[in-house]
Amino acid sequence: MEMWHKFLDRILVVWRVSTCVFAIFGFGLYSCWKQIWGDHDLASALREGLATPTQGGKATGDNGTTGTPARTIGNPQARIASEMSTATCARFCTPLSSGTAGSTSKLTTGNGSGNTMTSAYKKKIPSNNSTTANTANDSSNTETTFTFKLGRSNGRSSSNVASSESSDPLESDYSEEDPEQEQQRPDPVTNSRSSSTATTTTTSSADHDNDVDEEDEEDDEDEEEGNGRDADDVTHDSSESIEEDDGNETDDEEDDDESEESSSVQTAKGVRKYHLDDYQIIKTVGTGTFGRVCLCRDRISEKYCAMKILAMTEVIRLKQIEHVKNERNILREIRHPFVISLEWSTKDDSNLYMIFDYVCGGELFTYLRNAGKFTSQTSNFYAAEIVSALEYLHSLQIVYRDLKPENLLINRDGHLKITDFGFAKKLRDRTWTLCGTPEYIAPEIIQSKGHNKAVDWWALGVLIYEMLVGYPPFYDEQPFGIYEKILSGKIEWERHMDPIAKDLIKKLLVNDRTKRLGNMKNGADDVKRHRWFKHLNWNDVYSKKLKPPILPDVHHDGDTKNFDDYPEKDWKPAKAVDQRDLQYFNDF
Ligand SMILES: Nc1ncnc2c1ncn2[C@@H]1O[C@H](COP(=O)(O)OP(=O)(O)OP(=O)(O)O)[C@@H](O)[C@H]1O
């Protein structure tokens, strides 16, 4: 009997111990799960990361949801500070900590202690601030210089990019290689580089400098100089010089004289002499690397416009003089229904000003994040308008180089306007400047092979994927991780993705640009003839005859509800530049 009791006692002890162990283990597992995914499944967690409501404007997506997507954090300074402190590609990741910095900055990126990144799925997103970024590993002090734009997070764990399917080789129904291809310039470093080591590629941006064309030589030299700055410089410098909200008073006699020529513009109604104080500034609707974009009203025509104000000190400090001049010159040359129209540009002794049509529907990015993803039909509509615009730009030898949903504005009529030509360039040959937004950069840019208009077709592939899936095909918390994935050519496909759209994406995301759709001898026609666009009449696309899938919720042409609110008092007057520096902008 006693033996029996002992035996039962032991069983009881074993039972209790194992219950405890299981309880602890189970709790541990549950905590981990919560930490990674919160209370949601993968899809809702991702969506939460993509569309965390914040202050500011609203937009109505094609699923009827409203709210401002996560990227918008009212104060641009705080936003950049976050980006700097996390030191990662910010389009899909968000820092937990923030420091102090200004509206433009050189980023220090790397794996140092400042990097407080956590699971990307839970994040809010910093905005589309373009930044001349120096990526550096805090501990080793290795820096890279290249111009890329920070986007915002949506949250996609790199571990999700798992299964692979490489891009198809071109099928026979498309044209062959573009004969202009592969006229390699000697670049000993680039040539010996392993294509899979994005680190090597990016840490040696100075290598580009020998073999760039004229304009790029300038760009790259500038970037090289930029290496000398450290994060402290940035924090200090970037907290200064944003113009106060009184742009009307910058117009004095001297300016009038200086900008007289550019102030006289031939319009439909004859020659108009423009003045800055023709424009009444109403409200800031966007921020950029060098300043801000304001809604304003033309007192003469009573039309609403968008005024992009760029602080010259910042343009000079960030070595972006050529890019800004490119932007203005290219914008002056182009006119297309799906491209933003530049009405006028001028300068005073502190700022450059560009006046555009005001596009009141806000960014496609907002609608996409609110909707989670778009239907194939919706994506097809926007893709078609972009194809039409790219075909036009490429016909003028202009490569756009910054295609992404943040740069696509929706007009009141529901049609697109491509904005931000800061990286656009008129090509004479290939170009070597490393620029773009990490998730949208083509492999040849990463590999410093020299690039051409093919990079826009690559970016179109990324964009179509992002519209259909809700996040881009190549994602990682670190830019280098993104580059590795781009170079690997591996894409994870959603099970229920439209197979025809998938086929087009695969043909656009071909690493070998000589086999990339759009970049072969038939150019854009190959893209236009793809089955995904089979139902389209391209003249109807151009004439805006297609029915837009989303109509922005706006009450009048000057409505700002689709843009975030920016505290106006944060803007300080930009410092005047001295006469020597002013000369850089003589032809602006
Ligand atoms: N014509 C416009 N109408 C309405 N909003 C506009 C217009 N142009 C720009 N914006 C808003 O201002 C934001 C910044 O504009 P833009 O991207 O041209 O500036 P940027 O200085 O080049 O920015 P970035 O640093 O991201 O390159 C845009 O994302 C958009 O939200």
PDB file of C-alpha atoms and ligand atoms in Angstrom, residues 71 128-130 149 285-290 293 306 308 327 340 356-359 363 406-407 409 419-420 563, ligand 1:
ATOM      1  CA  ARG A  71       3.997  57.458 -43.855  1.00  0.00           C
ATOM      2  CA  ASN A 128       9.142  60.434 -49.022  1.00  0.00           C
ATOM      3  CA  ASN A 129      12.020  62.615 -48.150  1.00  0.00           C
ATOM      4  CA  SER A 130      14.674  62.452 -50.683  1.00  0.00           C
ATOM      5  CA  LYS A 149      15.091  58.604 -51.686  1.00  0.00           C
ATOM      6  CA  VAL A 285       1.043  70.273 -48.708  1.00  0.00           C
ATOM      7  CA  GLY A 286       4.308  68.415 -48.963  1.00  0.00           C
ATOM      8  CA  THR A 287       7.906  68.422 -47.938  1.00  0.00           C
ATOM      9  CA  GLY A 288      10.944  67.443 -49.871  1.00  0.00           C
ATOM     10  CA  THR A 289      14.649  67.292 -49.459  1.00  0.00           C
ATOM     11  CA  PHE A 290      15.314  70.955 -49.897  1.00  0.00           C
ATOM     12  CA  VAL A 293       5.585  72.354 -51.618  1.00  0.00           C
ATOM     13  CA  ALA A 306       1.610  74.132 -56.194  1.00  0.00           C
ATOM     14  CA  LYS A 308       7.870  74.010 -54.817  1.00  0.00           C
ATOM     15  CA  GLU A 327      14.550  68.937 -63.064  1.00  0.00           C
ATOM     16  CA  ILE A 340       2.981  67.405 -63.953  1.00  0.00           C
ATOM     17  CA  PHE A 356       3.081  73.620 -60.968  1.00  0.00           C
ATOM     18  CA  ASP A 357      -0.539  72.741 -61.495  1.00  0.00           C
ATOM     19  CA  TYR A 358      -1.965  71.780 -58.137  1.00  0.00           C
ATOM     20  CA  VAL A 359      -2.999  68.131 -58.110  1.00  0.00           C
ATOM     21  CA  GLU A 363      -0.482  60.638 -53.799  1.00  0.00           C
ATOM     22  CA  GLU A 406       4.807  58.410 -53.784  1.00  0.00           C
ATOM     23  CA  ASN A 407       5.562  60.316 -56.960  1.00  0.00           C
ATOM     24  CA  LEU A 409      -0.413  62.181 -57.844  1.00  0.00           C
ATOM     25  CA  THR A 419       5.684  64.438 -60.261  1.00  0.00           C
ATOM     26  CA  ASP A 420       9.186  64.956 -58.870  1.00  0.00           C
ATOM     27  CA  PHE A 563      -2.546  66.003 -47.966  1.00  0.00           C
TER      28      PHE A 563
HETATM   29  N1  LIG B   1       1.823  69.738 -58.178  1.00  0.00           N
HETATM   30  C1  LIG B   1       1.564  69.254 -56.974  1.00  0.00           C
HETATM   31  N2  LIG B   1       0.315  69.245 -56.492  1.00  0.00           N
HETATM   32  C2  LIG B   1       0.038  68.782 -55.262  1.00  0.00           C
HETATM   33  N3  LIG B   1       0.972  68.291 -54.434  1.00  0.00           N
HETATM   34  C3  LIG B   1       2.225  68.247 -54.851  1.00  0.00           C
HETATM   35  C4  LIG B   1       2.594  68.742 -56.137  1.00  0.00           C
HETATM   36  N4  LIG B   1       3.919  68.569 -56.276  1.00  0.00           N
HETATM   37  C5  LIG B   1       4.349  68.002 -55.152  1.00  0.00           C
HETATM   38  N5  LIG B   1       3.339  67.815 -54.273  1.00  0.00           N
HETATM   39  C6  LIG B   1       3.427  67.221 -52.935  1.00  0.00           C
HETATM   40  O1  LIG B   1       4.658  67.600 -52.344  1.00  0.00           O
HETATM   41  C7  LIG B   1       5.450  66.445 -52.087  1.00  0.00           C
HETATM   42  C8  LIG B   1       6.902  66.757 -52.334  1.00  0.00           C
HETATM   43  O2  LIG B   1       7.057  67.118 -53.687  1.00  0.00           O
HETATM   44  P1  LIG B   1       8.299  66.641 -54.540  1.00  0.00           P
HETATM   45  O3  LIG B   1       8.410  65.153 -54.411  1.00  0.00           O
HETATM   46  O4  LIG B   1       8.220  67.201 -55.901  1.00  0.00           O
HETATM   47  O5  LIG B   1       9.437  67.379 -53.734  1.00  0.00           O
HETATM   48  P2  LIG B   1      10.923  66.929 -53.583  1.00  0.00           P
HETATM   49  O6  LIG B   1      11.649  68.011 -52.872  1.00  0.00           O
HETATM   50  O7  LIG B   1      11.471  66.551 -54.916  1.00  0.00           O
HETATM   51  O8  LIG B   1      10.675  65.696 -52.698  1.00  0.00           O
HETATM   52  P3  LIG B   1      11.627  64.506 -52.539  1.00  0.00           P
HETATM   53  O9  LIG B   1      12.619  64.967 -51.558  1.00  0.00           O
HETATM   54  O10 LIG B   1      10.734  63.415 -52.057  1.00  0.00           O
HETATM   55  O11 LIG B   1      12.200  64.235 -53.870  1.00  0.00           O
HETATM   56  C9  LIG B   1       4.895  65.382 -53.007  1.00  0.00           C
HETATM   57  O12 LIG B   1       5.121  64.101 -52.485  1.00  0.00           O
HETATM   58  C10 LIG B   1       3.428  65.722 -53.066  1.00  0.00           C
HETATM   59  O13 LIG B   1       2.749  65.168 -51.974  1.00  0.00           O
END
